[in-house]
mmCIF file of C-alpha atoms in Angstrom:
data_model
loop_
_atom_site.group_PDB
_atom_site.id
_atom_site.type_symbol
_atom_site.label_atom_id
_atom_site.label_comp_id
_atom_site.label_asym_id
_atom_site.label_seq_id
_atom_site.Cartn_x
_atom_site.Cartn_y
_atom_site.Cartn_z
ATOM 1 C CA UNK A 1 7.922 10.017 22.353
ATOM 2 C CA UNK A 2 5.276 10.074 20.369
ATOM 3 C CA UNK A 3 4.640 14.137 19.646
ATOM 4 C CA UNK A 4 8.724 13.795 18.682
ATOM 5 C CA UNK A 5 7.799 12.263 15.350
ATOM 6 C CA UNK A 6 4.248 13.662 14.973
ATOM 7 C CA UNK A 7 3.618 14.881 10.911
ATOM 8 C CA UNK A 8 1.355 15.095 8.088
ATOM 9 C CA UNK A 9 2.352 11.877 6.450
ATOM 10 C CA UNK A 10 4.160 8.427 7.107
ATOM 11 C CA UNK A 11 5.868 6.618 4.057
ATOM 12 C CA UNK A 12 7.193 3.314 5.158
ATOM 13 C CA UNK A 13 9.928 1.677 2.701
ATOM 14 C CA UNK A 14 10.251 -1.968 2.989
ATOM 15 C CA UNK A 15 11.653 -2.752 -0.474
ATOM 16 C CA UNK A 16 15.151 -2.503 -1.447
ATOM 17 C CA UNK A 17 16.555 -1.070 -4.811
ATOM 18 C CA UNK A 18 16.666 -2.270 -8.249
ATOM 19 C CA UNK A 19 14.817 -5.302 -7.726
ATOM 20 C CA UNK A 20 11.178 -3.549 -7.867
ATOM 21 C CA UNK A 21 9.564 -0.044 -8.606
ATOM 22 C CA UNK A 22 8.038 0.164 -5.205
ATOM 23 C CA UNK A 23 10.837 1.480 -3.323
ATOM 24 C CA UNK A 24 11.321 4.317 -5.845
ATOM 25 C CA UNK A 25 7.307 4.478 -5.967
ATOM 26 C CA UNK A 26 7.194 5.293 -2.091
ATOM 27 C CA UNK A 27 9.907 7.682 -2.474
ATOM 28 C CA UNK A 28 7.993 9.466 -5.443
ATOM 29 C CA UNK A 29 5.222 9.516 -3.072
ATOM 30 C CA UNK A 30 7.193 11.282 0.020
ATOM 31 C CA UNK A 31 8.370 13.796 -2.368
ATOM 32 C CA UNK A 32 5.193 15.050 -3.864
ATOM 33 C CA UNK A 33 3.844 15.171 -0.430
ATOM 34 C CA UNK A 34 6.814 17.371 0.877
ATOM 35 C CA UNK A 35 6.972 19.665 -2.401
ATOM 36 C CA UNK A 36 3.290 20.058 -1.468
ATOM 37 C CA UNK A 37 4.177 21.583 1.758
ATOM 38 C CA UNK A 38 3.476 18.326 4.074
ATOM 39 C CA UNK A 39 5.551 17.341 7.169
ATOM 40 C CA UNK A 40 7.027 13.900 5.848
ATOM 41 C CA UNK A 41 8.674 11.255 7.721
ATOM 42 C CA UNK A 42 10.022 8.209 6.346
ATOM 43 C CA UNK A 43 10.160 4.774 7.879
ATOM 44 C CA UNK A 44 13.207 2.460 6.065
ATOM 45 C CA UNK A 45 11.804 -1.246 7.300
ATOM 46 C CA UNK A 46 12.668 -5.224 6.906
ATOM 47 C CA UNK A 47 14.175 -4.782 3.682
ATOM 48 C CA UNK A 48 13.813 -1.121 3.355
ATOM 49 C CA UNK A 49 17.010 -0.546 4.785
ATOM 50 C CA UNK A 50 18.830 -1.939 1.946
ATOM 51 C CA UNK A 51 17.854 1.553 -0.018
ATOM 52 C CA UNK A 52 20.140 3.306 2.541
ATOM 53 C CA UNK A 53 23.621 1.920 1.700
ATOM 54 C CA UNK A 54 26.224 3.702 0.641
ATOM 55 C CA UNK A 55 28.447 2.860 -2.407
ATOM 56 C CA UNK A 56 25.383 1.661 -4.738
ATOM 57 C CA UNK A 57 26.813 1.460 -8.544
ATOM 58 C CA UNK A 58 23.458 2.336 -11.387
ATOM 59 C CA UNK A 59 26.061 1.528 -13.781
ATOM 60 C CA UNK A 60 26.053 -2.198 -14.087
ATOM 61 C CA UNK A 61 22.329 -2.253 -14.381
ATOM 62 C CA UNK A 62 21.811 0.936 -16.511
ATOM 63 C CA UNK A 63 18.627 1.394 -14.261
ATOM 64 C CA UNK A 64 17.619 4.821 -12.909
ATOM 65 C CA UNK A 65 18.353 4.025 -8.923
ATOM 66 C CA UNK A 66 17.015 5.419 -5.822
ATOM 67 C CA UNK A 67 20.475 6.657 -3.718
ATOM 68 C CA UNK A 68 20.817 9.996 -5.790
ATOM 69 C CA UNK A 69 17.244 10.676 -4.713
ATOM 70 C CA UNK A 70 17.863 9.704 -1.131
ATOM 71 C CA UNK A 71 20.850 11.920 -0.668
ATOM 72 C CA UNK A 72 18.925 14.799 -1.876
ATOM 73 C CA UNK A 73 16.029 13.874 0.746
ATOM 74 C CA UNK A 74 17.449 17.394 2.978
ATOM 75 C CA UNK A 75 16.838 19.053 -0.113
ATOM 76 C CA UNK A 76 12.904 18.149 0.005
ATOM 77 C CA UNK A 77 12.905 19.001 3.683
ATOM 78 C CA UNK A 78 12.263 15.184 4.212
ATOM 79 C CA UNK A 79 14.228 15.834 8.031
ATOM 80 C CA UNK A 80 12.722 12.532 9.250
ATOM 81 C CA UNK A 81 14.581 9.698 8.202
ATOM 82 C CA UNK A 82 13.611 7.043 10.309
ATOM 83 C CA UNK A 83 15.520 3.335 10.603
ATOM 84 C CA UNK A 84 14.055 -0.597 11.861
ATOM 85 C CA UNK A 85 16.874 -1.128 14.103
ATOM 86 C CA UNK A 86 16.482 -4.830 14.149
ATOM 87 C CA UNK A 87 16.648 -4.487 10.346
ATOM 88 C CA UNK A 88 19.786 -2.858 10.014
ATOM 89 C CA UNK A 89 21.186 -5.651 12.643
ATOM 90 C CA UNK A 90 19.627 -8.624 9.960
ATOM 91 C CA UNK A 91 21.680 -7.514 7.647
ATOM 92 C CA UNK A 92 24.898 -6.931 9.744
ATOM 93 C CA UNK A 93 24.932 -3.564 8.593
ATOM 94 C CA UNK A 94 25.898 -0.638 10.596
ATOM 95 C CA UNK A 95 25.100 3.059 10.574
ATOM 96 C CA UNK A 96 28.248 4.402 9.209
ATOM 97 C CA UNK A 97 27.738 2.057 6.266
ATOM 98 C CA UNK A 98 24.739 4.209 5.123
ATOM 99 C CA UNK A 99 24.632 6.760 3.482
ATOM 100 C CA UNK A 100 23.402 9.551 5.275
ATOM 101 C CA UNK A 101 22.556 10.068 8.963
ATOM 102 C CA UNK A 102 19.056 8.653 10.490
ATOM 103 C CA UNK A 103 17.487 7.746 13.580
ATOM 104 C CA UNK A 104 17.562 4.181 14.558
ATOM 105 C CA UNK A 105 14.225 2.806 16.530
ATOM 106 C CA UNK A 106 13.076 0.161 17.793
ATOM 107 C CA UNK A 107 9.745 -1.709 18.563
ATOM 108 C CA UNK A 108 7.907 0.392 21.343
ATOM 109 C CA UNK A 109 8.744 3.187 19.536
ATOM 110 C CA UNK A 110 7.657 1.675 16.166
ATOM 111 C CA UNK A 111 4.265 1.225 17.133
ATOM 112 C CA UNK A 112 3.528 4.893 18.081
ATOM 113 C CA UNK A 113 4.417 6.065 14.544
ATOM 114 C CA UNK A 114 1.489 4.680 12.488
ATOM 115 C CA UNK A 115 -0.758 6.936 15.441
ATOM 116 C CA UNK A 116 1.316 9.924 15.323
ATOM 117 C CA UNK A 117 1.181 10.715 11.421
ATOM 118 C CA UNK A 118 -2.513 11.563 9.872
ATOM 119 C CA UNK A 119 -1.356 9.429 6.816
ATOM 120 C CA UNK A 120 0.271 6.474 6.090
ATOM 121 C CA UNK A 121 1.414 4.841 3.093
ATOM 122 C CA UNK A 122 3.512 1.260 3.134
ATOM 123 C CA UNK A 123 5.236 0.383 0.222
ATOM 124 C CA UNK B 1 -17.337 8.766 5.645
ATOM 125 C CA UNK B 2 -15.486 9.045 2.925
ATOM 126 C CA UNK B 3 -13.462 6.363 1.108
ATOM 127 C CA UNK B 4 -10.688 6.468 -1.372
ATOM 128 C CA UNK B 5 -8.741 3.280 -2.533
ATOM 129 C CA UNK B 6 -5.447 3.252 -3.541
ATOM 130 C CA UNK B 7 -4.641 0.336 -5.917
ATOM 131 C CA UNK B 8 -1.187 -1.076 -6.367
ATOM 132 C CA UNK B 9 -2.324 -4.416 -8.474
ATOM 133 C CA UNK B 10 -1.897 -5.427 -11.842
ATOM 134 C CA UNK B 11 -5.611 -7.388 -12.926
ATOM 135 C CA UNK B 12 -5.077 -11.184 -13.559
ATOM 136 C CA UNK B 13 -1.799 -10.253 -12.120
ATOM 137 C CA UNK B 14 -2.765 -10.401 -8.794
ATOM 138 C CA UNK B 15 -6.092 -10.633 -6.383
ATOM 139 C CA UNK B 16 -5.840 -6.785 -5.574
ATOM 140 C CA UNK B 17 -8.038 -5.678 -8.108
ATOM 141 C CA UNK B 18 -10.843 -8.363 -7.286
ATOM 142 C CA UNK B 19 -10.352 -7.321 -3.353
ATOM 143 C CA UNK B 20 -11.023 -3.500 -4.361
ATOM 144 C CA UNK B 21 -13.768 -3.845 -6.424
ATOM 145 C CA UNK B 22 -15.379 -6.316 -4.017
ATOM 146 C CA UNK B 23 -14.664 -3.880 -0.482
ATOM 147 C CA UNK B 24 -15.525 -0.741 -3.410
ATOM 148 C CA UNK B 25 -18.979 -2.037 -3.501
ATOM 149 C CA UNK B 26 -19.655 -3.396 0.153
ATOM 150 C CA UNK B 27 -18.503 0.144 1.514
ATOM 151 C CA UNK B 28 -21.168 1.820 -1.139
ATOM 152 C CA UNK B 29 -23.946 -0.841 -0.350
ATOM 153 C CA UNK B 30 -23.070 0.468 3.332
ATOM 154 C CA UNK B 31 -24.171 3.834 2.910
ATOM 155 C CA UNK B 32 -20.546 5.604 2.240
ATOM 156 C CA UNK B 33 -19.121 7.042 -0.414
ATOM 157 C CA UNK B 34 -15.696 6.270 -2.296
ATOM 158 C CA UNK B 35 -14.794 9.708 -3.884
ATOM 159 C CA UNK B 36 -12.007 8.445 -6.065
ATOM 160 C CA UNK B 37 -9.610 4.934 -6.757
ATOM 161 C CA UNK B 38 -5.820 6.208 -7.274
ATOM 162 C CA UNK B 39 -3.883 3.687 -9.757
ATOM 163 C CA UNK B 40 -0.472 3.704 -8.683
ATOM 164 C CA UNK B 41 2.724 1.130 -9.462
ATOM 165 C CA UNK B 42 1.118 -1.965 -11.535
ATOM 166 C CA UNK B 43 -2.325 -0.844 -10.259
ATOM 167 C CA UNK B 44 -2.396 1.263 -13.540
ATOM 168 C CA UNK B 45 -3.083 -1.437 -15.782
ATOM 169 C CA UNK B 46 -6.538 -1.645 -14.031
ATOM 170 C CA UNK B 47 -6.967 1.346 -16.894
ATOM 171 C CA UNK B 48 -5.961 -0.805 -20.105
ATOM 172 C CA UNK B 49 -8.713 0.150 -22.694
ATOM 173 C CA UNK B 50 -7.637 -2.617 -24.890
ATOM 174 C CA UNK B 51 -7.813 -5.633 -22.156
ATOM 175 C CA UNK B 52 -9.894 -8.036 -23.491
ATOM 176 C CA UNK B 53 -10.197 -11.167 -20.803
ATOM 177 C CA UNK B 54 -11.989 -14.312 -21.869
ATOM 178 C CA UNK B 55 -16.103 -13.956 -21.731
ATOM 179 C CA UNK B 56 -15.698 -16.462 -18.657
ATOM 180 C CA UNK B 57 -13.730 -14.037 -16.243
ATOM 181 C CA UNK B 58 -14.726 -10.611 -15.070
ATOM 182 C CA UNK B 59 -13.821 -7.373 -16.935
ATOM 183 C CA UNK B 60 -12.098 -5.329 -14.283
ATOM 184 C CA UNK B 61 -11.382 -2.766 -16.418
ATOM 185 C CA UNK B 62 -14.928 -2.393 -17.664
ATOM 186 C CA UNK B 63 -16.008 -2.906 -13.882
ATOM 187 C CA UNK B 64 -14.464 0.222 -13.094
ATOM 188 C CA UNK B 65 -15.742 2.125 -15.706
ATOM 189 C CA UNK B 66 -19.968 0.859 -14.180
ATOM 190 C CA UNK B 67 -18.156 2.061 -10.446
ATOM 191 C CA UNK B 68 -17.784 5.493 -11.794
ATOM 192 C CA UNK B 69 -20.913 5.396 -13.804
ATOM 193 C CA UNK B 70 -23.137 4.538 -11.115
ATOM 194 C CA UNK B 71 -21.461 5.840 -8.060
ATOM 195 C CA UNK B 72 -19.494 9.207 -9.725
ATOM 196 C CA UNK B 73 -16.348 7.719 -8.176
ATOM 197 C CA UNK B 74 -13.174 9.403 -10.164
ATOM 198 C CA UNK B 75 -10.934 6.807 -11.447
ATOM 199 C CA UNK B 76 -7.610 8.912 -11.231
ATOM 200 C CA UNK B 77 -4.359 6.865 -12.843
ATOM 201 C CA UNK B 78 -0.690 8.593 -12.015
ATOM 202 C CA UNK B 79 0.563 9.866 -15.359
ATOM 203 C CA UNK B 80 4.524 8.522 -14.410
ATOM 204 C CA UNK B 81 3.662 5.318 -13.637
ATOM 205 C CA UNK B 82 1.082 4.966 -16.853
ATOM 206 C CA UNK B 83 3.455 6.598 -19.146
ATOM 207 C CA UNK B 84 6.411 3.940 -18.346
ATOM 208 C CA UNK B 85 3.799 0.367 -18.862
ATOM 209 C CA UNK B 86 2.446 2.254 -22.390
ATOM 210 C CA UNK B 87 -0.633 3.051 -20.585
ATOM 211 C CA UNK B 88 -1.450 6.772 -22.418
ATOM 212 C CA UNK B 89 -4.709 8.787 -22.936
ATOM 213 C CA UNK B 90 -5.148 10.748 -26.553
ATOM 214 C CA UNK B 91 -3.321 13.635 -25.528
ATOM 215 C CA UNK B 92 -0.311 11.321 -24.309
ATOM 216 C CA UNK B 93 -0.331 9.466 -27.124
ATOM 217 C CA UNK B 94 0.161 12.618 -29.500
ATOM 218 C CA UNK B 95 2.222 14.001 -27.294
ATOM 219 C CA UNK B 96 4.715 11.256 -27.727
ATOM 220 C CA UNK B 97 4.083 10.546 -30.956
ATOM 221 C CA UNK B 98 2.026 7.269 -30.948
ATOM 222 C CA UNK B 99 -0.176 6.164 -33.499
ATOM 223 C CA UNK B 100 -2.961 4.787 -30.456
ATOM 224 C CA UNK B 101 -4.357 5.031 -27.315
ATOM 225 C CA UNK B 102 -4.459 3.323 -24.413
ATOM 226 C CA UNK B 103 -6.485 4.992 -21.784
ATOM 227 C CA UNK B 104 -10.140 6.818 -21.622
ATOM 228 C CA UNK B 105 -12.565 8.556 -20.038
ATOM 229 C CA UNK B 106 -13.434 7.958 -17.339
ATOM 230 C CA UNK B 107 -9.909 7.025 -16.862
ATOM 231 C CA UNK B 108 -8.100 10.198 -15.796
ATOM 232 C CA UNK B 109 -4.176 10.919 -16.364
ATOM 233 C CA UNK B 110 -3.511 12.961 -12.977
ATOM 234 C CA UNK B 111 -0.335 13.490 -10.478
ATOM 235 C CA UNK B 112 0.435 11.315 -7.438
ATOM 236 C CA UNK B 113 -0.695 14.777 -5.735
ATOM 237 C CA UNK B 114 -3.902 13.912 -6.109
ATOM 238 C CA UNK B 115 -3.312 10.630 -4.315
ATOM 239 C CA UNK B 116 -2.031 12.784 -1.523
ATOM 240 C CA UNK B 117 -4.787 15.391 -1.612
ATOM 241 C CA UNK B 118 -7.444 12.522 -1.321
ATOM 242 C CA UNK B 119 -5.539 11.048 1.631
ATOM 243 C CA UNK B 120 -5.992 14.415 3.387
ATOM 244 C CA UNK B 121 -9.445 15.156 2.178
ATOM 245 C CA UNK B 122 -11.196 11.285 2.536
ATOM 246 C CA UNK B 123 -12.163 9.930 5.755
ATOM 247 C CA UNK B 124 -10.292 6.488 5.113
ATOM 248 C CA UNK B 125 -7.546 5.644 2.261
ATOM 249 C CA UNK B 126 -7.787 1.127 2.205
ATOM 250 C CA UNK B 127 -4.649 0.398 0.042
ATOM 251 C CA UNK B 128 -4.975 -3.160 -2.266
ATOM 252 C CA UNK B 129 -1.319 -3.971 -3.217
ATOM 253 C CA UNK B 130 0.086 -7.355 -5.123
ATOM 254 C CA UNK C 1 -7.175 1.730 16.896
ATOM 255 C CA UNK C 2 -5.441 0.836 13.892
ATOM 256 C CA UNK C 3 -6.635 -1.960 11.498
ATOM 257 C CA UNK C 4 -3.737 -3.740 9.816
ATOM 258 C CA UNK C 5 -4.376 -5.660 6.168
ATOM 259 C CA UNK C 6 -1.953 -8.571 5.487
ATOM 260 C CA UNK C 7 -2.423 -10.444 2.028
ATOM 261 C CA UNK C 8 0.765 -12.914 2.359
ATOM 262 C CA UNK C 9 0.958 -15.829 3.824
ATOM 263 C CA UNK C 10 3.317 -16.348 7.097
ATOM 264 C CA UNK C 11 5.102 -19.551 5.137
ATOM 265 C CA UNK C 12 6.640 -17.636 2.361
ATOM 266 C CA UNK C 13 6.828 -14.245 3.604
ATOM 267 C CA UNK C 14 8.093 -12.680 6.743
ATOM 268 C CA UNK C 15 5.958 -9.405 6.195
ATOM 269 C CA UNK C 16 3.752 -10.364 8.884
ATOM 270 C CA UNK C 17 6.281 -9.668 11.704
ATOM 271 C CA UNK C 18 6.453 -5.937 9.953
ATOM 272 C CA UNK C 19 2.821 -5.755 11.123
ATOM 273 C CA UNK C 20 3.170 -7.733 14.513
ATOM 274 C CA UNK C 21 5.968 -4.615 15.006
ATOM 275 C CA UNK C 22 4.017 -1.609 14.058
ATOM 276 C CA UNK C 23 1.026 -2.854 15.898
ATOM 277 C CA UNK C 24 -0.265 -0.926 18.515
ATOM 278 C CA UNK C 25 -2.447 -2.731 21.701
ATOM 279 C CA UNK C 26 -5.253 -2.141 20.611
ATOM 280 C CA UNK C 27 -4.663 -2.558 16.751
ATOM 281 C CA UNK C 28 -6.129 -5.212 14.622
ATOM 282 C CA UNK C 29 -4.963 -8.083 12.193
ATOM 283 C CA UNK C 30 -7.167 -8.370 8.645
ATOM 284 C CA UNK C 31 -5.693 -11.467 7.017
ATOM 285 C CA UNK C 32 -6.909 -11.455 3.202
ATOM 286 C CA UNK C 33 -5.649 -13.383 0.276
ATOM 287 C CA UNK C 34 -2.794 -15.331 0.825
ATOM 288 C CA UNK C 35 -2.369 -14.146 4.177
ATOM 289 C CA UNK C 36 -5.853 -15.809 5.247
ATOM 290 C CA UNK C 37 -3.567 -19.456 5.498
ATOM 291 C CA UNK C 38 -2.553 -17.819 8.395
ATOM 292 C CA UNK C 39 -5.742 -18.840 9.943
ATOM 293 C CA UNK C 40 -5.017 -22.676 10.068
ATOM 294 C CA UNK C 41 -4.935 -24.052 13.030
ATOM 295 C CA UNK C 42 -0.844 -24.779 12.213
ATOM 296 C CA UNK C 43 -0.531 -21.207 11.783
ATOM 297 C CA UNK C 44 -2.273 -19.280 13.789
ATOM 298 C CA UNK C 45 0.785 -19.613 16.435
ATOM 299 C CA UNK C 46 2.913 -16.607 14.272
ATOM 300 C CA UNK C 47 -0.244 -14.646 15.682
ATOM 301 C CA UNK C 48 0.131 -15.194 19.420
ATOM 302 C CA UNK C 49 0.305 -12.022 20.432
ATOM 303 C CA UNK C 50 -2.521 -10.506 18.897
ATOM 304 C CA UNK C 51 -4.732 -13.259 19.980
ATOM 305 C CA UNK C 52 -8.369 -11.877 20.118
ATOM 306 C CA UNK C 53 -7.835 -9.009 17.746
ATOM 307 C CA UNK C 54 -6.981 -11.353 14.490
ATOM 308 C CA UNK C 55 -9.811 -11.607 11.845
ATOM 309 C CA UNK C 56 -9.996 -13.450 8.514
ATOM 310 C CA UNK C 57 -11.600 -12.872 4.932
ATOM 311 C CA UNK C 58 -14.879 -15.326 4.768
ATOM 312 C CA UNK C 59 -14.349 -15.143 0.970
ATOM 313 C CA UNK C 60 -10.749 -15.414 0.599
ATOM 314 C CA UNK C 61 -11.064 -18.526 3.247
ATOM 315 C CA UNK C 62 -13.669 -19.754 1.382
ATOM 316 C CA UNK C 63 -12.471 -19.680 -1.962
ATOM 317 C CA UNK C 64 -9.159 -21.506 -1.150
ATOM 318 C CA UNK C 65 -11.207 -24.156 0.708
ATOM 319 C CA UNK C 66 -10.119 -22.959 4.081
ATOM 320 C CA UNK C 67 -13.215 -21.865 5.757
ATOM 321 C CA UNK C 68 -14.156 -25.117 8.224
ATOM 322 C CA UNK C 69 -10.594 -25.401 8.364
ATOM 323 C CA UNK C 70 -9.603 -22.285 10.350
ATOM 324 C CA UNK C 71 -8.657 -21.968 14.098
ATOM 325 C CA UNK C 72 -11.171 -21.507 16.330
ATOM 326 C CA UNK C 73 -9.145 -18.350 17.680
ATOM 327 C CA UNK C 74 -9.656 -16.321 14.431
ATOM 328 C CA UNK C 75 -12.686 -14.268 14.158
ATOM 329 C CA UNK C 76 -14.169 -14.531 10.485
ATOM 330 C CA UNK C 77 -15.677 -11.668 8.838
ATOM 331 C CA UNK C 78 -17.037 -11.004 5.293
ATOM 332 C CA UNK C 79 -16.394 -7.952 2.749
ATOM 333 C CA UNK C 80 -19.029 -6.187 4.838
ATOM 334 C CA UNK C 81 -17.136 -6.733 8.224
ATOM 335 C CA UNK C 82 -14.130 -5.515 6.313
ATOM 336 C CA UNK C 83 -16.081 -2.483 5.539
ATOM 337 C CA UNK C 84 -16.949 -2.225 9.655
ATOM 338 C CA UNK C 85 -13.770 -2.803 10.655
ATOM 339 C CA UNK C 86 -12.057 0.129 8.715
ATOM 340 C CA UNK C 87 -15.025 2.079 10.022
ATOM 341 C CA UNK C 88 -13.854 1.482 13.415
ATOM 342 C CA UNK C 89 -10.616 1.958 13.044
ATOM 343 C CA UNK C 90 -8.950 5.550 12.466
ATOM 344 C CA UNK C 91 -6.992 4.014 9.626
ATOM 345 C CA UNK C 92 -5.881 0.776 7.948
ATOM 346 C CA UNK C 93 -2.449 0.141 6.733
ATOM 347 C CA UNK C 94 -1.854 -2.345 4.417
ATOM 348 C CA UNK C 95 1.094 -5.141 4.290
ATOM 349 C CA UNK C 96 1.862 -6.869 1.556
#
C-alpha cells in the first residue's frame, strides 16, 4: 500500500475555503512543487474536505476562491488527490457531491503516507 | 544536518515566532546548521522593517536580522504572500508605485520555490505555524 | 520514526486526533504551546494511545505554570530535547 502513493512531496489541506489563506497557501505550495517537476500528492483532511465541494459561489464574497484552482489540479499533473474518509462522513457529505474524483482512505492507510513522501507540508 | 524552518506566524500575533527563534538557536548551539527560515502566510510579517515593539519585549524582527548575521542563515520571505500584507522591499515598492519600503536586507523577496528547494536540499524542514 | 508537533490544546481544538490519525507506531507526540495543557493529568487521556511516545515543552509548561502540574506519563523535554528529537526522527510534521 504504501509504494501506491510513494512521491516527492505531501501537502495536507485541513482548512476549508474563504475563511483563511491557508488552504489556498497549501495549494500555492503543491503547485510550485509540481510546475517544478515534483511528484505531488495531496491529502484533503478534518476540515480540508470542505475545499472539495462542488457548487462554491466567489460571488457573494468577491474573494479570489480555491475551486477554480482545484479543478485545474489535472492540469498541474497533481494525479493524487487524496480524501479523510471519516471526514467526508463528519460532514455527511458524499463523493458525488465533490467536485472532482479522489481516492477516499482511511486510518491504516493514513499513517503510511507521511513515510511514503520525502516531504511534507500541513497546512 | 541541515535545518531549515518554515514560519507560518505573525510576531505578537502568535507564539510561533518566539518557538523558532528559540529551537533556531538550540539547533545552532547543537552543532547544526539552519541554512535558511522561509516566511510564508502571516509568517511574513516576521520581516516588517518598521515594527517597533515596546523596549520591554523582544525585537523579533531585529532578532532575525543577529540570526543571519552571526550564523549566515538566509532569511527568504515569499514575494505573494508579502506583496498582499504591504510587506515590499525597494524594488517592490517602485515597482508598484509606493512612496516607502517595508522590507530589507537581509530580508530577501524570493518564490515559494525556494521553500520547496530547501525542503529537498536540508536535512530537516521544523514548521512553526499560529 | 516520525516526530509530530501539536501547538493547540485538546479542549478547543480537535487537531490533535489529525495527528493521533497520521501517526505511525513508532511516531512521536511534541506538545508545544497551547497544546502542552494536554499534559495535565485531566488530559492526558485524549493521548492514550500514544502512551510512552508523548513529550512536552519544559518552557511552554513552565511559562503557563504547568510544569509540577503535568502527568506523570508525559516525558518533559526542553528546546534542546526538541532539537534531539527532530534529530531522531526522519521528519517532523507540524499540527496546528
Amino acid at each position: 500500500m504504501t509504494s501506491h502513493f510513494s512521491s516527492d512531496l505531501l501537502v495536507i489541506l485541513r482548512h476549508g475555503p474563504h475563511g483563511s489563506s491557508l488552504l489556498r497557501d497549501g495549494l500555492d505550495a503543491a503547485l510550485v512543487a509540481a510546475a517544478f517537476g515534483q511528484r505531488v500528492s495531496l491529502l484533503f483532511m478534518g476540515e480540508g474536505v470542505m475545499a472539495l465541494v462542488d457548487d462554491q459561489q466567489p460571488d457573494p464574497l468577491g474573494q479570489k476562491g480555491t475551486s477554480a484552482t482545484i479543478e485545474m489540479l489535472s492540469m498541474y499533473d497533481i494525479e493524487a488527490i487524496l480524501v479523510e474518509q471519516t471526514a467526508l462522513e463528519l460532514f455527511g457529505l458524499t463523493p458525488d457531491e465533490l467536485m472532482l474524483p479522489v481516492r477516499l482512505l482511511t486510518g491504516a492507510t493514513l499513517s503510511t503516507l507521511p513515510t511514503s513522501h520525502r516531504l511534507v507540508l500541513t497546512f | 544536518m541541515r535545518y531549515a524552518i518554515l514560519l507560518l506566524g505573525a510576531p505578537y500575533s502568535h507564539q510561533a515566532s518566539h518557538s523558532a527563534l528559540r529551537f533556531a538557536h538550540a539547533l545552532l548551539a547543537r552543532g547544526h546548521s539552519l541554512d535558511a527560515v522561509f516566511f510564508y502566510h502571516d509568517g511574513v510579517q516576521n520581516a516588517a522593517r518598521l515594527a517597533a515593539p515596546p523596549q520591554d519585549e523582544r525585537h523579533v524582527v531585529d532578532e532575525w536580522i543577529a540570526l543571519h548575521a552571526e550564523h549566515g542563515t538566509s532569511l527568504e520571505v515569499c514575494i505573494a504572500a508579502a506583496l498582499r500584507r504591504g510587506l515590499l522591499d525597494e524594488r517592490e515598492a517602485a515597482r508598484h508605485g509606493k512612496s516607502g519600503h517595508s522590507i530589507d536586507a537581509p530580508f530577501e523577496l524570493t518564490g515559494l520555490g525556494q521553500l520547496i528547494d530547501l525542503g529537498q536540499r536540508c536535512d530537516r524542514l521544523i514548521t512553526f505555524a499560529p | 520514526m516520525l516526530l509530530h508537533v501539536l501547538n493547540r490544546s485538546p479542549a478547543t481544538s480537535r487537531v490533535y486526533q489529525q495527528a493521533l490519525t497520521m501517526m505511525g507506531e513508532e511516531d512521536r507526540l511534541l506538545l508545544v504551546e497551547d497544546g502542552v495543557q494536554g499534559a495535565l493529568p485531566q488530559m492526558v487521556r485524549h493521548f492514550g494511545e500514544v502512551q510512552g511516545r508523548l513529550f512536552a515543552l519544559e518552557e511552554d509548561l513552565a511559562s503557563r505554570g504547568l510544569l509540577g502540574r503535568c502527568d506523570a506519563s508525559v516525558q518533559v523535554v526542553d528546546v534542546d530535547g526538541f532539537v534531539l528529537l527532530t534529530e531522531q526522527a526522519e521528519r517532523t510534521m507540524s499540527w496546528y
